[in-house]
Coordinates of C-alpha atoms and ligand atoms in Angstrom, one line a residue:
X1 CA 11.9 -27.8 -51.9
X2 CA 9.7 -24.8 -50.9
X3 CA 8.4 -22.0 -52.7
X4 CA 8.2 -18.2 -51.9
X5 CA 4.4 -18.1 -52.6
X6 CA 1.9 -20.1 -53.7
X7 CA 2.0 -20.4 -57.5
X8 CA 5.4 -21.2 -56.7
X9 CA 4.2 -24.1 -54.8
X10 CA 1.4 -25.0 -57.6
X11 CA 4.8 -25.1 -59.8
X12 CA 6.6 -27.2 -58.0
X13 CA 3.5 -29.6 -57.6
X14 CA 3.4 -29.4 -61.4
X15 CA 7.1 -29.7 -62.5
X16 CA 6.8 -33.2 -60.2
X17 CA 3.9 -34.2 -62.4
X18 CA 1.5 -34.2 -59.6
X19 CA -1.6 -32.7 -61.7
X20 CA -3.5 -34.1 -64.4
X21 CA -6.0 -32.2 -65.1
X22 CA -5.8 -27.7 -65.4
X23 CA -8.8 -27.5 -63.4
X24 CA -7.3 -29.0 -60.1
X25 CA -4.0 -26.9 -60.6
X26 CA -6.1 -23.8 -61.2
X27 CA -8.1 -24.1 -58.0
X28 CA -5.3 -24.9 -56.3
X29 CA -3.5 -21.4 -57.6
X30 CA -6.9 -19.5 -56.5
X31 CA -6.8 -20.7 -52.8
X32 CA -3.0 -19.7 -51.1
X33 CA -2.2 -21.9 -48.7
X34 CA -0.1 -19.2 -47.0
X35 CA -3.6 -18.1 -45.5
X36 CA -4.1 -21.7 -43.8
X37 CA -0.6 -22.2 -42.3
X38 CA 1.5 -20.4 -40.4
X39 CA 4.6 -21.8 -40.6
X40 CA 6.7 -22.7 -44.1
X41 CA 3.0 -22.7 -46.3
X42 CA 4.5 -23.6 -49.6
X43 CA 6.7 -26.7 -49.4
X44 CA 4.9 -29.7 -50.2
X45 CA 4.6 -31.3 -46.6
X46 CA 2.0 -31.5 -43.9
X47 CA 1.8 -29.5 -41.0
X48 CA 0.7 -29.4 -37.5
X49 CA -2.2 -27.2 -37.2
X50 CA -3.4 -27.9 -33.5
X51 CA -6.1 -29.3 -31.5
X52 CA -4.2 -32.9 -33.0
X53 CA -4.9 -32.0 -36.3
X54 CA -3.2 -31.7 -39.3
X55 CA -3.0 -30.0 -42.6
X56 CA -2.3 -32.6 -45.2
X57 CA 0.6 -32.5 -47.9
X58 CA -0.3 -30.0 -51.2
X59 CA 0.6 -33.0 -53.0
X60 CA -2.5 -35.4 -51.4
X61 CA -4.8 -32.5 -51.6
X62 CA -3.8 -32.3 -55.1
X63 CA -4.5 -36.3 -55.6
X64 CA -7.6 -36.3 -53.7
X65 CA -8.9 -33.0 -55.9
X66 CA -7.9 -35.2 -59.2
X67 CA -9.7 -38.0 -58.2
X68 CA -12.6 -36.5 -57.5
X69 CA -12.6 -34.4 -60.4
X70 CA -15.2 -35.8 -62.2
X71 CA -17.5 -35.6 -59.2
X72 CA -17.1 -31.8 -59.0
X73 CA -18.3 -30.0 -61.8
X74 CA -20.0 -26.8 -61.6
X75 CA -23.4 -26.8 -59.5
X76 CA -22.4 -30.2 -57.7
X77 CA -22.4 -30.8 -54.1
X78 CA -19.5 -31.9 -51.9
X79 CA -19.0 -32.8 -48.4
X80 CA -15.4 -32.3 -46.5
X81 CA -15.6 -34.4 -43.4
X82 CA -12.4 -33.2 -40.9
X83 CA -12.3 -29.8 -42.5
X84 CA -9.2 -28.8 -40.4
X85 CA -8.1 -25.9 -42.1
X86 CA -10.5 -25.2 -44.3
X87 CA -8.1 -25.2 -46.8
X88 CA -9.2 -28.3 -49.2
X89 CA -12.6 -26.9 -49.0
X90 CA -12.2 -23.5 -50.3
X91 CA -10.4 -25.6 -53.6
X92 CA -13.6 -27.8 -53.8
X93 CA -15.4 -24.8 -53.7
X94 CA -13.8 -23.2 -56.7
X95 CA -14.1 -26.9 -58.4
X96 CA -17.7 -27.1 -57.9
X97 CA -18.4 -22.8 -58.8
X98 CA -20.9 -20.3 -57.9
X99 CA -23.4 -22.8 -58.1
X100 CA -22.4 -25.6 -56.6
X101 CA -21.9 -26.0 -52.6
X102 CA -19.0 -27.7 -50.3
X103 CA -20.0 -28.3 -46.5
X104 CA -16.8 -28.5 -44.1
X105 CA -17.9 -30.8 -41.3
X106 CA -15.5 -30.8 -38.2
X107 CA -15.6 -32.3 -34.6
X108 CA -13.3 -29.6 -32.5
X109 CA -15.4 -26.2 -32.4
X110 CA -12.0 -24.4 -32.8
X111 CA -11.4 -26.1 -36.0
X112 CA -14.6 -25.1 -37.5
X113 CA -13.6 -21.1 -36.2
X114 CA -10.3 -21.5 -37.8
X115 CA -11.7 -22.8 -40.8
X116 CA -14.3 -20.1 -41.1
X117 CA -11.4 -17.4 -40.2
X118 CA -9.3 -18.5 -42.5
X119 CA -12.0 -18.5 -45.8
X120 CA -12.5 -15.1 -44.7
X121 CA -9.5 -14.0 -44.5
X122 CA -8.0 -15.8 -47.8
X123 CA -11.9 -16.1 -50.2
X124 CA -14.5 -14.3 -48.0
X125 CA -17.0 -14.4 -51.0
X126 CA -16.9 -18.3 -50.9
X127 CA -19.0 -17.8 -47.0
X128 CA -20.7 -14.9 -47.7
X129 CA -22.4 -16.7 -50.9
X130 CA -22.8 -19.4 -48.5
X131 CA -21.3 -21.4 -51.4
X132 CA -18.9 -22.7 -48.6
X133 CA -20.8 -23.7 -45.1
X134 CA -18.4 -25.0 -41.7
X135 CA -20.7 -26.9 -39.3
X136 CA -20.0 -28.4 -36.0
X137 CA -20.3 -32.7 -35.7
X138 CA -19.1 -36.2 -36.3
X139 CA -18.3 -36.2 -39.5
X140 CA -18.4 -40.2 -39.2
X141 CA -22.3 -39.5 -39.3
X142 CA -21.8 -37.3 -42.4
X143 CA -23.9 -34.4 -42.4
X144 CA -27.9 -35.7 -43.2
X145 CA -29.4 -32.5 -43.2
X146 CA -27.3 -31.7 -46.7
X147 CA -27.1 -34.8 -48.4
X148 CA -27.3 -36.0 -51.0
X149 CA -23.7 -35.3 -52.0
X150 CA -22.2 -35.3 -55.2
X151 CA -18.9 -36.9 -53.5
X152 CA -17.7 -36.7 -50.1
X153 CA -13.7 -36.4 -48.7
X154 CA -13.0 -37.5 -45.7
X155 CA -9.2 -36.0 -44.3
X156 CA -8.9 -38.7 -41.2
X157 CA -8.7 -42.4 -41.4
X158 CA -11.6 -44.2 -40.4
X159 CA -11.1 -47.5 -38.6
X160 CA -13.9 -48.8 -41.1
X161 CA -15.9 -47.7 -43.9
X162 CA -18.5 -45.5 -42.6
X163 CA -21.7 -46.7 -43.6
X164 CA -23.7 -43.1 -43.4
X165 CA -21.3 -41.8 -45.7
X166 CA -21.8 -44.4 -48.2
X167 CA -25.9 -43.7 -47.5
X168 CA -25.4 -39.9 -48.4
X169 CA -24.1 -40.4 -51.5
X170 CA -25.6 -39.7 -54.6
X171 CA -26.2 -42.4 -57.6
X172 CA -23.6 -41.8 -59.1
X173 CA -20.9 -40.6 -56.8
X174 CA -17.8 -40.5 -55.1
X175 CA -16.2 -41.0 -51.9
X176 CA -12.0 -40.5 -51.0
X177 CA -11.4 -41.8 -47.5
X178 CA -7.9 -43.3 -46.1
X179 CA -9.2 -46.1 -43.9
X180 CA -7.2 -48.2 -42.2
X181 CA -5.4 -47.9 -38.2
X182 CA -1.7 -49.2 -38.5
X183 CA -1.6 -49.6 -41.9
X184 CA -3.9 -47.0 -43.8
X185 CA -4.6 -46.9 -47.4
X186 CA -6.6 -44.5 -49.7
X187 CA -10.1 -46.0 -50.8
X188 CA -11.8 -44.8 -53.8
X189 CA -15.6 -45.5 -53.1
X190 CA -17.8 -45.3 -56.3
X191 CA -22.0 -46.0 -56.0
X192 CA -22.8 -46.6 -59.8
X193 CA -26.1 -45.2 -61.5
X194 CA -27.9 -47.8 -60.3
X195 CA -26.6 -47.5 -56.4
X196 CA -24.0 -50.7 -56.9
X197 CA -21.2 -50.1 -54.4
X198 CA -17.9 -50.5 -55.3
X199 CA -14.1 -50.4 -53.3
X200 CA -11.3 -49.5 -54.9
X201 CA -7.7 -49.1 -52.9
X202 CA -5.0 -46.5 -54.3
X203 CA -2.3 -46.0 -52.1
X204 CA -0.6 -46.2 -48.7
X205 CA -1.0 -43.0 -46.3
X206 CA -0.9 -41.7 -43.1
X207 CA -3.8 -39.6 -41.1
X208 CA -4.8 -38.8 -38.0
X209 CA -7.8 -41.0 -37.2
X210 CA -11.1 -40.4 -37.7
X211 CA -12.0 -40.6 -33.9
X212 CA -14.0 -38.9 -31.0
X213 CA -13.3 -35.4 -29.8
X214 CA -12.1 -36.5 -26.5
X215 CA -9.6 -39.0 -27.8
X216 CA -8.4 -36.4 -30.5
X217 CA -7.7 -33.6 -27.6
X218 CA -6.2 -35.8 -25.3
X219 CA -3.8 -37.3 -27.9
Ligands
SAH1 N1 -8.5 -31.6 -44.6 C1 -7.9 -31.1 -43.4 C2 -7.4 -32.2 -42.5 C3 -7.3 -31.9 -41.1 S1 -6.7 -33.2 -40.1 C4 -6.8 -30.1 -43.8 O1 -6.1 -30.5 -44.7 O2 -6.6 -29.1 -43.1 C5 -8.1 -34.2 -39.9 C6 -9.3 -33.5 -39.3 O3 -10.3 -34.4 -39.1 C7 -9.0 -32.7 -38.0 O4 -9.4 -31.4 -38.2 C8 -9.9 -33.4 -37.0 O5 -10.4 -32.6 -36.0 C9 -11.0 -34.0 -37.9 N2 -11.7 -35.2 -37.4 C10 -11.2 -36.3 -36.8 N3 -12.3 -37.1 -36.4 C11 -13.4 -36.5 -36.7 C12 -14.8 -36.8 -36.6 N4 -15.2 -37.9 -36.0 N5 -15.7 -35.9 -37.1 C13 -15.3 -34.8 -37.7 N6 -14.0 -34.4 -37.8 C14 -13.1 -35.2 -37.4

């Protein structure tokens, strides 16, 4: 099914019982995804967006914004590793509020200008506050010179946990990452008050990988 505009898509995700919680359907009404795609923006499926990437389903943003929830409340700090779009983190951004601060890390330079063209053109206070930073790397590294984060998402799969992103974590936090090459699933990555690390899988998917430029370009 697809909507006419975006709350009609937030609707539809509703009606199917996708949210749990008001915050993550509110910040997914404040950020229209019409801005992010070009073609059919408000039915719940991914699209291609280019360079080999791909914006995910509303639906998975939606899970992965629940299940972070907890990890975004105002003033916290977030990481988006494979930013793509920029879409998911311009709604992490309005999780996390005025005070709080979401770094979009991609590998392609022209993802990073579309993300940061697209925030301007859907929520250009979210860069001009510099609540919302893009930066250019490999996100498999995370993005030291930020860290510690709050909780980190990563939108590729990974062949295998990535260490550094377990590192720049906070105690207690967070991490949402598909891993996995054939077969990928959803892990839910938790470091306890105390720094214990724990691995939790949700649910079968399918990414693009979490890879190097190169690979990604050629496809
Ligand atoms: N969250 C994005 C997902 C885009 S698809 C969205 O919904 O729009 C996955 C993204 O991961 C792509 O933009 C791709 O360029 C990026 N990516 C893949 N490998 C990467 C790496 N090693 N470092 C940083 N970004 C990477």
């Amino acid at each position: 099914m697809t909507a006419s505009n975006n709350s009609g898509l937030v609707n539809n995700l509703k009606k199917a019982g996708i949210f749990q919680s008001e915050r993550v359907e509110n910040a997914m009404k404040s950020v229209d995804r019409g801005k992010y795609v070009n073609y059919d923006p408000y039915r719940d499926s991914p699209q291609q967006i280019g360079y080999g990437a791909t914006i995910s389903a509303p639906h998975m943003h939606a899970h992965a914004l629940e299940n972070l929830a907890p990890f975004l409340q105002p003033g916290m700090k977030v990481l988006d590793v494979g930013c793509g779009s920029g879409y998911l983190t311009a709604c992490l951004a309005e999780m996390v509020g005025p005070e709080g601060k979401v770094v979009g890390i991609d590998h392609i330079p022209q993802l990073v200008k579309l993300a940061t063209d697209n925030v301007m053109n859907d929520r250009p206070e979210l860069l001009e506050s510099k609540r919302v930073i893009f930066v250019l790397g490999d996100g498999r590294k995370g993005y030291p010179e930020e860290a510690p984060y709050d909780c980190i998402h990563v939108g590729a799969a990974a062949e295998k946990m990535p260490q550094d992103l377990i590192d720049q974590l906070k105690s207690p936090g967070r991490i949402f990452i598909p891993v996995g090459s054939n077969s990928q699933y959803i892990y839910q990555i938790d470091k306890d008050n105390d720094g214990n690390v724990t691995k939790k899988s949700l649910m079968g998917v399918m990414y693009v990988p979490l890879t190097d430029a190169q690979k990604q370009l050629r496809g």
